[in-house]
Amino acid sequence: MKLATLKNNTRDGQLVVVSKDLTRYCSADNIAPTLQAALDDWAQCAPKLAALYRDVEHQVVPCERFHEHDAHSPLPRAYQWADGSAYINHVELVRKARGAEVPESFYNDPLMYQGGSDAFLAPRDPIPLGDPKWGCDMEGEVAVITDDVPAGISERDAAKHIKLVMLVNDVSLRGLIPGELAKGFGFFQSKPPSAFSPVCVTPDELGDAWKDNLIHLPLIVDYNGEAFGRANAGADATFSLAKLVSHAAKTRPLCAGSIIGSGTVSNQDENGGAGKPVNEGGLGYSCIAEIRMIETIRDGEAKTPFMVAGDTVKVEMLDREGQSIFGAIDQTVEGV
Amino acid sequence: MKLATLKNNTRDGQLVVVSKDLTRYCSADNIAPTLQAALDDWAQCAPKLAALYRDVEHQVVPCERFHEHDAHSPLPRAYQWADGSAYINHVELVRKARGAEVPESFYNDPLMYQGGSDAFLAPRDPIPLGDPKWGCDMEGEVAVITDDVPAGISERDAAKHIKLVMLVNDVSLRGLIPGELAKGFGFFQSKPPSAFSPVCVTPDELGDAWKDNLIHLPLIVDYNGEAFGRANAGADATFSLAKLVSHAAKTRPLCAGSIIGSGTVSNQDENGGAGKPVNEGGLGYSCIAEIRMIETIRDGEAKTPFMVAGDTVKVEMLDREGQSIFGAIDQTVEGV
């Protein structure tokens, strides 16, 4: 099934069931008022939501026209947002640009940071930017929402707790990252609010594209209207999304509604090298930092600037019939 | 006023108003069902809660007996928990033990990490410990709860957004910290769920002990029934709690119900040296790591082990009349 949260002037919005083709919706108010409420009681709510989804698909319930720009992020605020780094190519690129090795442990112990989850952006909201020097970047990623996950769970059992899947633009302020990481406590000011796709879906909606707890489809990232990234989220993943859930739950349980991210989707070239830009026949990048690394490695200096007011980023994923699965994150940077 | 959240078999518990002496409570259900709901609409709810508090104090509303062990953490789960490091003595001690300098920037740019906020422990809950080698430690701290805080706010204006104050035991797994910080993304597995005091209070409840956005009272930390820490939370603070709120909000707004922590309360000796243990006439420590550092500096090796199953920690603060302000966090480590 497909779910969304419509803006309704409340903090948590209104839960709706959306048709597979994203054209219609029906309120889920009589099942759960919000997505968090549904996740809090998922075993009871999920079958009812699935039944309503069947009715929406068969057009046997009254539906309204679904407009992606009316949607908030599926969880407008969440109790947890933890972002991993499944695509080690991204990490290798960052390190290569500054001549550093990737520690061996990174290949079996995922990187993960605790992100701010108290106030996400809606998928069509502007990205507010206080200072262009902060180096605003997008990061196109996949994310999952879990139900309650017990502490110490295995990767295999963690897979059963992945209830919903969506896309994310993990906004990053690259100019603030070096100073903040040097302090040793991880990201904070360098990770302003992220935005999620207008629609989240149960893994079964992905058909055989959902395999080994990854989505085997290209993540479409367009920057200022041009193709920027087409990396396949099923390729070059060192860790599955289930592994990341298991990593997050090693020493503590995860509350229903926890969002776990994949990290920036990133593919190597066919020959195992760092990927080429889309306009040179490559799969491109899901963030600006990567193309800047490629430029630094190749030309000695980064040429592509970070985002400034007016720049636009679109993140989307199409099924094998070319239909948008999650709707599009489509944001414009706005000076504040 | 004083507020608490009683366990009632729901995820967010029941909001109650507690008498100043912590003996009685009255349900706030007709004002807001949960503390988060009250914070979501604080401007409307706060005056009503304050009026109910006056009625509780004057015994003109029916009250029940308040038992601290019935209380959950004031916010059993929150949309944000960000922990600062106001007491640089703690940071200096950690660094001194390993022969490292404290960077000059630490004296004007607070350290802060994004903590997990999806499932806190109740103040009398056991601390589950999966492996003694993880090096379980307590950290006694002060924390504030904010209403909605706009991005980019000054320290001065941030002070107005501090709505409630409480204590916290920020449980840390010291054995996992070096490996995790070496990865560069900050704490994650090394910070399992924290517990907060049974009661949170508005700053005016602290009288003149609330000054410059700090609590000028000793934080009482008892370990296995013996005095372990008596550091004054108003002394040796490099940053005020308002400064920490302002730091958290530099690049993003904070949602109502955000919890910002002070970091481990830590005092220097009168002569400016690292503090002495309580049984040697000093003010002691609010975490085991500090006494281990003192032992390392003084004796060449740490002698006090980290907590194992059966160890108990109590964190409390008394007003100048010797009355408990927030009730006590009182936890026993439990092997799981």
XYZ file of C-alpha atoms in Angstrom:
672
model
C 0.000 0.000 0.000
C 0.899 3.664 -0.348
C 0.451 6.216 2.424
C 0.885 9.975 2.666
C 0.396 12.740 5.201
C -1.521 15.773 4.018
C -0.836 19.206 5.467
C -3.823 20.296 7.566
C -2.368 23.000 9.804
C -1.551 20.523 12.539
C 1.941 19.434 13.511
C 1.462 15.844 12.382
C -0.874 16.260 9.404
C -3.566 13.856 8.233
C -2.928 10.240 7.255
C -4.300 9.258 3.843
C -4.138 6.164 1.652
C -2.953 6.966 -1.890
C -3.685 5.068 -5.088
C -0.809 3.194 -6.726
C -0.689 5.741 -9.569
C -0.621 8.644 -7.052
C -3.730 10.280 -8.550
C -6.287 9.675 -5.761
C -6.429 9.511 -1.993
C -8.860 8.534 0.726
C -8.590 9.748 4.324
C -7.554 7.079 6.823
C -9.015 9.089 9.675
C -11.291 6.301 10.879
C -8.259 3.994 11.188
C -5.597 6.364 12.546
C -5.439 10.172 12.469
C -1.686 10.320 11.791
C 1.016 8.030 10.452
C 2.718 7.977 13.874
C -0.571 6.845 15.445
C -0.811 4.052 12.860
C 2.786 2.988 13.527
C 2.162 3.052 17.289
C -0.444 0.328 16.714
C 0.784 -1.102 13.409
C -0.361 -4.705 13.944
C -3.946 -3.463 14.276
C -3.820 -0.610 11.777
C -1.822 -2.112 8.893
C -4.470 -4.673 7.815
C -7.166 -1.979 7.918
C -5.039 0.420 5.894
C -4.291 -2.365 3.408
C -8.015 -3.048 3.047
C -8.679 0.641 2.448
C -5.868 0.681 -0.140
C -7.584 -2.196 -1.994
C -10.817 -0.205 -1.940
C -9.019 2.884 -3.271
C -7.473 0.799 -6.050
C -10.872 -0.727 -6.930
C -12.472 2.713 -6.717
C -15.166 1.493 -4.330
C -14.608 4.308 -1.799
C -14.964 8.040 -2.423
C -11.569 9.523 -3.255
C -10.144 13.000 -3.696
C -7.554 14.088 -6.236
C -4.030 13.623 -4.765
C -1.634 16.513 -5.307
C 1.941 15.864 -4.253
C 2.395 19.495 -3.248
C -0.289 19.104 -0.568
C 1.741 16.411 1.151
C 3.993 16.834 4.115
C 6.822 14.402 4.727
C 5.103 11.109 5.707
C 6.227 11.744 9.301
C 6.337 15.564 9.586
C 8.265 15.009 12.817
C 9.573 11.716 14.134
C 10.986 10.308 17.353
C 14.059 9.095 15.505
C 15.977 9.731 12.297
C 19.235 7.814 12.046
C 21.177 7.910 8.826
C 23.623 5.223 7.791
C 26.157 5.027 5.013
C 25.379 1.918 3.008
C 27.105 3.044 -0.191
C 30.764 2.939 0.681
C 31.643 4.386 -2.744
C 30.437 7.713 -1.354
C 32.746 7.360 1.657
C 35.659 6.218 -0.528
C 35.227 9.256 -2.763
C 35.172 11.711 0.138
C 38.306 10.165 1.601
C 40.110 9.874 -1.739
C 39.623 13.579 -2.367
C 41.637 14.318 0.771
C 44.125 11.474 0.344
C 42.875 9.387 3.255
C 42.349 5.623 3.365
C 38.993 4.044 4.203
C 39.458 2.058 7.432
C 38.875 -1.688 6.939
C 36.205 -1.631 9.666
C 33.987 0.558 7.453
C 33.296 -2.498 5.280
C 31.643 -4.452 8.100
C 30.664 -1.829 10.712
C 28.263 0.752 9.269
C 28.759 4.468 9.762
C 25.622 5.994 11.282
C 24.700 9.330 12.804
C 21.744 10.422 14.874
C 19.921 13.121 12.914
C 17.498 15.782 14.038
C 13.928 14.553 13.635
C 11.829 17.210 15.343
C 10.827 19.212 12.282
C 11.229 17.872 8.763
C 10.651 19.870 5.612
C 7.744 18.951 3.355
C 8.798 17.482 -0.014
C 7.969 20.698 -1.894
C 9.075 23.134 0.824
C 11.945 25.485 0.077
C 15.288 24.673 1.691
C 15.999 27.671 3.930
C 19.657 28.732 3.833
C 20.988 31.252 6.316
C 24.406 31.741 4.717
C 25.682 30.596 1.286
C 29.087 29.935 2.927
C 27.499 27.050 4.804
C 27.822 25.070 1.544
C 24.309 23.709 1.060
C 24.165 20.263 -0.532
C 21.459 17.694 -1.258
C 21.877 13.981 -0.517
C 19.512 11.623 -2.316
C 18.830 8.535 -0.232
C 16.412 5.733 0.535
C 14.910 5.454 4.037
C 12.770 2.950 5.897
C 10.296 3.341 8.750
C 10.213 0.613 11.387
C 7.719 -0.555 13.945
C 9.021 -1.357 17.455
C 12.416 -3.039 17.149
C 13.883 -4.893 20.146
C 17.471 -4.177 21.184
C 20.137 -6.580 19.959
C 18.193 -7.788 16.916
C 19.926 -9.604 14.056
C 19.979 -8.301 10.477
C 17.684 -11.140 9.453
C 15.073 -10.377 12.100
C 15.447 -6.621 11.584
C 14.152 -7.078 8.036
C 10.724 -7.978 9.436
C 10.507 -4.598 11.137
C 10.865 -2.598 7.921
C 7.268 -1.498 7.424
C 7.517 1.411 5.009
C 10.017 2.715 2.472
C 10.482 6.249 1.115
C 13.038 8.656 -0.341
C 14.869 11.436 1.446
C 16.805 14.554 0.631
C 19.224 14.716 3.546
C 20.192 18.381 3.371
C 23.791 18.950 4.457
C 25.791 22.088 5.138
C 29.205 21.052 3.830
C 30.917 24.205 4.999
C 30.049 23.420 8.611
C 30.932 19.711 8.518
C 34.753 19.775 8.839
C 34.697 22.014 11.911
C 31.894 20.074 13.507
C 33.410 16.622 12.878
C 36.777 17.885 14.166
C 35.086 18.539 17.510
C 34.439 14.802 17.687
C 30.730 14.686 18.531
C 29.419 14.262 14.978
C 27.002 16.360 12.923
C 24.634 18.849 14.467
C 24.441 22.334 12.946
C 25.664 20.837 9.654
C 22.487 18.770 9.294
C 19.449 21.070 9.034
C 15.991 19.538 8.457
C 15.638 16.896 5.722
C 12.660 16.331 3.419
C 11.053 12.993 2.577
C 9.080 11.873 -0.471
C 5.356 12.740 -0.602
C 4.450 9.051 -0.379
C 5.820 6.092 1.581
C 5.063 2.530 0.529
C 5.129 -0.953 1.980
C 8.023 -3.035 0.599
C 5.605 -5.339 -1.323
C 4.700 -2.336 -3.527
C 8.205 -2.546 -4.947
C 7.705 -6.083 -6.296
C 10.937 -7.805 -7.292
C 12.758 -4.455 -7.136
C 12.779 -5.031 -3.333
C 15.441 -7.681 -2.846
C 17.915 -8.324 -0.049
C 16.407 -5.326 1.762
C 17.450 -2.862 -0.898
C 15.568 -1.145 -3.742
C 17.057 -2.267 -7.050
C 16.088 0.798 -9.052
C 17.847 4.011 -10.088
C 17.480 7.002 -7.807
C 16.719 9.936 -10.057
C 18.359 13.150 -8.895
C 17.886 16.229 -11.075
C 19.714 19.459 -10.289
C 18.434 22.721 -11.748
C 16.333 20.735 -14.204
C 19.170 18.580 -15.541
C 19.954 14.931 -14.916
C 22.513 14.819 -12.112
C 22.285 11.325 -10.616
C 20.945 7.965 -11.792
C 22.733 5.656 -9.323
C 21.023 2.334 -8.689
C 20.068 1.969 -5.017
C 20.434 -1.815 -5.330
C 24.035 -1.700 -6.547
C 27.275 -1.194 -4.626
C 25.538 -1.264 -1.242
C 27.940 -2.549 1.395
C 25.057 -2.861 3.848
C 21.363 -3.618 3.451
C 18.711 -1.469 5.066
C 18.029 -4.368 7.465
C 21.688 -4.338 8.514
C 21.404 -0.621 9.242
C 18.287 -1.211 11.380
C 20.126 -3.954 13.254
C 23.133 -1.639 13.745
C 20.880 1.113 15.135
C 19.307 -1.343 17.594
C 22.527 -2.903 18.909
C 22.341 -1.353 22.391
C 18.781 -0.034 22.519
C 15.288 -0.701 21.224
C 13.896 1.486 18.431
C 10.473 3.034 18.912
C 7.813 2.537 16.245
C 8.186 5.281 13.675
C 11.985 5.253 13.703
C 13.370 6.305 10.332
C 16.629 4.710 9.197
C 18.373 6.125 6.110
C 20.689 4.467 3.602
C 23.164 7.319 3.242
C 23.840 8.916 -0.136
C 23.179 6.450 -2.963
C 26.402 6.086 -4.917
C 27.617 3.723 -7.632
C 31.037 2.926 -8.995
C 31.688 2.863 -12.710
C 31.609 -0.517 -14.487
C 35.396 -0.686 -14.229
C 35.249 -0.111 -10.474
C 36.369 3.501 -10.687
C 34.633 6.543 -9.241
C 31.487 7.229 -11.282
C 31.339 9.577 -14.271
C 28.875 12.481 -14.597
C 25.561 11.710 -16.350
C 26.466 13.994 -19.295
C 29.590 11.882 -19.856
C 27.589 8.669 -19.924
C 27.962 7.813 -16.241
C 25.403 7.326 -13.506
C 26.278 10.623 -11.899
C 25.876 11.568 -8.256
C 23.244 11.958 -5.562
C 25.001 14.922 -3.957
C 27.192 17.813 -5.077
C 30.048 16.824 -2.770
C 30.710 13.757 -4.937
C 31.071 15.608 -8.224
C 33.331 18.091 -6.407
C 35.479 15.162 -5.275
C 35.654 13.807 -8.819
C 36.669 17.266 -10.046
C 39.272 17.550 -7.300
C 40.747 14.146 -8.130
C 40.662 14.771 -11.889
C 41.342 18.486 -12.239
C 42.965 19.407 -8.955
C 40.078 21.572 -7.827
C 36.315 21.437 -7.340
C 34.369 23.481 -9.887
C 30.706 22.779 -9.196
C 29.589 25.172 -6.451
C 27.249 24.176 -3.635
C 23.623 25.258 -3.806
C 22.593 28.879 -3.436
C 19.227 30.625 -3.439
C 17.227 29.646 -6.518
C 18.905 26.292 -7.126
C 16.492 23.377 -7.407
C 16.808 19.691 -6.615
C 14.382 16.894 -7.508
C 14.628 13.360 -6.129
C 12.384 10.610 -7.466
C 12.273 6.915 -8.310
C 10.329 5.276 -11.160
C 9.087 1.708 -11.330
C 9.874 -0.464 -14.359
C 6.807 0.953 -16.128
C 8.129 4.477 -15.662
C 5.585 5.427 -12.969
C 6.717 7.476 -9.994
C 6.652 5.229 -6.919
C 6.978 7.760 -4.105
C 6.200 11.061 -5.848
C 8.952 13.640 -6.107
C 10.905 15.627 -3.567
C 11.233 18.932 -5.429
C 12.834 21.784 -3.543
C 14.269 25.222 -4.194
C 16.942 26.779 -2.019
C 15.723 29.996 -0.444
C 17.885 32.577 1.293
C 16.600 33.481 4.757
C 4.649 24.778 38.590
C 5.656 21.149 38.710
C 4.577 18.579 36.128
C 4.973 14.823 35.806
C 3.920 12.058 33.454
C 2.374 8.998 35.068
C 2.740 5.577 33.504
C -0.662 4.452 32.191
C 0.230 1.762 29.662
C 0.323 4.237 26.804
C 3.463 5.356 24.998
C 3.238 8.950 26.228
C 1.703 8.503 29.685
C -0.650 10.880 31.475
C 0.166 14.504 32.275
C -0.350 15.475 35.922
C 0.313 18.575 38.012
C 2.341 17.784 41.146
C 2.391 19.686 44.432
C 5.552 21.612 45.313
C 6.404 19.071 48.039
C 5.891 16.155 45.571
C 3.260 14.476 47.790
C 0.098 15.030 45.717
C -0.977 15.212 42.092
C -3.993 16.156 40.058
C -4.602 14.937 36.510
C -4.255 17.617 33.838
C -6.349 15.585 31.433
C -8.889 18.335 30.819
C -6.042 20.679 29.781
C -3.774 18.334 27.812
C -3.549 14.547 27.847
C 0.261 14.432 27.581
C 3.175 16.760 28.216
C 3.976 16.836 24.493
C 0.393 17.921 23.767
C 0.771 20.713 26.337
C 4.069 21.812 24.803
C 2.552 21.736 21.321
C 0.132 24.437 22.508
C 2.121 25.896 25.404
C 0.834 29.474 25.175
C -2.702 28.165 25.716
C -1.939 25.347 28.121
C 0.678 26.880 30.425
C -1.654 29.406 32.121
C -4.263 26.670 32.685
C -1.659 24.307 34.121
C -0.364 27.109 36.349
C -3.895 27.749 37.619
C -4.351 24.046 38.351
C -0.999 24.050 40.172
C -2.220 26.880 42.398
C -5.353 24.849 43.128
C -3.239 21.805 43.971
C -1.089 23.914 46.308
C -4.178 25.384 47.985
C -5.752 21.920 48.177
C -8.970 23.104 46.535
C -8.992 20.307 43.925
C -9.136 16.570 44.633
C -5.632 15.132 44.582
C -4.107 11.670 44.658
C -0.958 10.611 46.461
C 2.083 11.132 44.190
C 4.578 8.282 44.129
C 7.772 8.974 42.217
C 8.016 5.350 41.137
C 4.746 5.699 39.202
C 6.260 8.409 37.049
C 7.725 8.019 33.610
C 10.283 10.482 32.331
C 8.334 13.745 31.814
C 8.549 13.121 28.054
C 8.644 9.300 27.738
C 9.720 9.873 24.132
C 10.612 13.179 22.532
C 11.180 14.602 19.082
C 14.595 15.857 20.097
C 17.245 15.247 22.758
C 20.442 17.203 22.198
C 23.113 17.123 24.844
C 25.704 19.851 25.237
C 28.839 20.069 27.311
C 28.547 23.192 29.450
C 31.014 22.081 32.129
C 34.354 22.227 30.381
C 36.059 20.811 33.494
C 34.591 17.454 32.437
C 36.083 17.838 28.940
C 39.428 19.024 30.346
C 39.599 15.979 32.625
C 38.883 13.535 29.819
C 41.537 15.126 27.627
C 44.102 15.443 30.436
C 43.837 11.739 31.141
C 45.046 11.031 27.619
C 47.510 13.916 27.428
C 45.558 15.970 24.919
C 44.940 19.730 24.940
C 41.468 21.241 24.943
C 41.109 23.228 21.693
C 40.615 26.957 22.321
C 37.352 26.856 20.336
C 35.775 24.645 23.024
C 35.609 27.703 25.300
C 33.280 29.623 22.983
C 31.736 26.988 20.683
C 29.782 24.374 22.683
C 30.183 20.673 22.069
C 26.798 19.105 21.372
C 25.571 15.760 20.128
C 22.213 14.615 18.837
C 20.972 11.892 21.184
C 18.364 9.193 20.678
C 14.997 10.405 21.949
C 12.579 7.717 20.797
C 12.367 5.692 24.018
C 13.610 7.051 27.333
C 13.859 5.037 30.523
C 11.564 5.940 33.435
C 13.403 7.425 36.448
C 13.090 4.201 38.467
C 13.530 1.786 35.556
C 16.528 -0.540 35.582
C 19.356 0.310 33.186
C 19.528 -2.694 30.829
C 23.111 -3.713 30.036
C 23.817 -6.231 27.299
C 27.539 -6.663 27.984
C 29.613 -5.488 30.999
C 32.505 -4.802 28.584
C 30.453 -1.938 27.151
C 31.543 0.046 30.242
C 28.249 1.370 31.574
C 28.439 4.826 33.163
C 25.973 7.358 34.540
C 26.154 11.069 33.715
C 24.272 13.413 36.053
C 23.064 16.478 34.197
C 20.501 19.268 34.050
C 18.188 19.519 31.032
C 15.627 21.983 29.750
C 12.532 21.569 27.590
C 11.767 24.290 25.052
C 8.699 25.433 23.191
C 9.101 26.224 19.464
C 12.444 27.954 18.923
C 13.105 29.816 15.660
C 16.346 29.149 13.772
C 19.199 31.580 14.314
C 18.049 32.758 17.739
C 20.411 34.629 20.096
C 21.352 33.327 23.547
C 19.334 36.134 25.106
C 16.168 35.336 23.175
C 16.706 31.584 23.582
C 16.311 32.032 27.347
C 12.633 32.888 26.843
C 12.054 29.502 25.225
C 13.209 27.500 28.252
C 9.865 26.370 29.614
C 10.737 23.474 31.907
C 13.791 22.197 33.750
C 14.612 18.655 34.936
C 17.476 16.301 35.721
C 18.847 13.548 33.531
C 20.954 10.441 33.850
C 22.596 10.312 30.438
C 23.611 6.647 30.360
C 26.856 6.128 28.422
C 28.658 3.010 27.267
C 32.275 4.089 27.701
C 33.686 0.937 26.138
C 31.954 1.735 22.848
C 32.788 5.450 22.733
C 36.421 5.438 21.480
C 35.626 3.182 18.515
C 32.505 5.105 17.667
C 34.085 8.567 17.899
C 37.053 7.336 15.832
C 34.608 6.663 12.997
C 33.900 10.395 12.992
C 30.096 10.455 13.083
C 29.684 10.869 16.865
C 27.869 8.751 19.428
C 25.211 6.232 18.501
C 25.452 2.760 20.025
C 27.426 4.265 22.923
C 24.405 6.284 24.037
C 21.545 3.947 25.026
C 18.321 5.440 26.461
C 18.623 8.084 29.193
C 16.289 8.625 32.161
C 14.897 11.934 33.377
C 13.712 13.037 36.816
C 10.139 12.127 37.868
C 9.175 15.810 37.872
C 9.984 18.782 35.639
C 9.464 22.341 36.840
C 9.128 25.823 35.417
C 12.245 27.944 36.048
C 10.348 30.219 38.517
C 10.036 27.216 40.874
C 13.792 27.453 41.397
C 13.591 30.984 42.832
C 16.947 32.732 42.993
C 18.715 29.409 42.390
C 17.791 29.989 38.713
C 20.215 32.679 37.588
C 21.926 33.340 34.269
C 20.063 30.317 32.869
C 21.767 27.849 35.189
C 20.648 26.139 38.414
C 22.888 27.285 41.250
C 22.469 24.207 43.434
C 24.479 21.022 43.996
C 23.604 18.017 41.878
C 23.443 15.075 44.243
C 24.788 11.874 42.702
C 24.903 8.805 44.936
C 26.531 5.598 43.716
C 25.674 2.325 45.437
C 24.225 4.270 48.358
C 27.261 6.469 48.944
C 27.840 10.129 48.167
C 29.625 10.261 44.822
C 28.996 13.768 43.427
C 27.958 17.111 44.882
C 29.053 19.423 42.054
C 27.201 22.723 41.862
C 25.365 23.089 38.545
C 25.749 26.864 38.745
C 29.539 26.791 39.051
C 32.215 26.329 36.390
C 29.709 26.371 33.540
C 31.368 27.686 30.402
C 27.962 27.946 28.726
C 24.455 28.681 30.011
C 21.523 26.482 29.096
C 20.237 29.365 26.943
C 23.537 29.385 25.032
C 23.120 25.653 24.390
C 19.569 26.210 23.080
C 20.862 28.974 20.821
C 23.672 26.691 19.602
C 21.180 23.904 18.810
C 19.036 26.334 16.814
C 21.820 27.945 14.755
C 20.808 26.388 11.415
C 17.331 25.013 12.159
C 14.252 25.636 14.277
C 13.625 23.445 17.322
C 10.207 21.861 17.683
C 8.272 22.333 20.937
C 9.296 19.586 23.330
C 12.976 19.670 22.366
C 15.153 18.640 25.300
C 18.583 20.274 25.592
C 21.042 18.885 28.165
C 23.884 20.581 30.025
C 26.401 17.767 29.781
C 27.907 16.172 32.884
C 27.926 18.640 35.783
C 31.532 19.030 36.874
C 33.355 21.436 39.211
C 36.989 22.249 39.697
C 38.555 22.326 43.134
C 38.880 25.704 44.876
C 42.461 25.911 43.674
C 41.415 25.332 40.079
C 42.588 21.724 40.013
C 40.584 18.682 39.044
C 38.050 17.958 41.790
C 38.653 15.599 44.720
C 36.393 12.691 45.650
C 33.599 13.408 48.158
C 35.221 11.148 50.788
C 38.355 13.300 50.564
C 36.407 16.484 51.132
C 35.870 17.336 47.470
C 32.681 17.807 45.456
C 33.176 14.493 43.697
C 31.902 13.550 40.252
C 28.692 13.132 38.280
C 30.040 10.182 36.291
C 32.473 7.323 36.833
C 34.674 8.344 33.896
C 35.810 11.433 35.835
C 36.990 9.571 38.935
C 38.762 7.113 36.623
C 40.538 10.057 34.988
C 41.558 11.435 38.398
C 42.871 7.975 39.320
C 44.724 7.736 36.021
C 46.325 11.149 36.457
C 47.176 10.521 40.126
C 47.946 6.803 40.279
C 48.741 5.897 36.699
C 45.680 3.701 36.303
C 41.921 3.790 36.773
C 40.669 1.712 39.722
C 36.939 2.387 39.946
C 35.224 -0.020 37.544
C 32.272 0.951 35.404
C 28.797 -0.177 36.461
C 27.750 -3.809 36.348
C 24.503 -5.590 37.176
C 23.316 -4.647 40.662
C 25.050 -1.262 40.841
C 22.742 1.623 41.709
C 22.812 5.315 40.868
C 20.646 8.081 42.335
C 20.497 11.617 40.926
C 18.621 14.343 42.800
C 18.657 18.044 43.644
C 17.455 19.659 46.864
C 16.258 23.226 47.363
C 17.730 25.389 50.102
C 15.216 23.932 52.571
C 16.423 20.422 51.773
C 13.305 19.434 49.808
C 13.696 17.400 46.629
C 12.860 19.659 43.675
C 12.508 17.122 40.861
C 12.231 13.816 42.736
C 14.992 11.276 42.310
C 16.289 9.318 39.364
C 17.102 6.016 41.090
C 18.224 3.172 38.855
C 19.821 -0.242 39.136
C 21.897 -1.774 36.371
C 20.372 -5.023 35.144
C 22.072 -7.587 32.917
C 19.986 -8.502 29.868
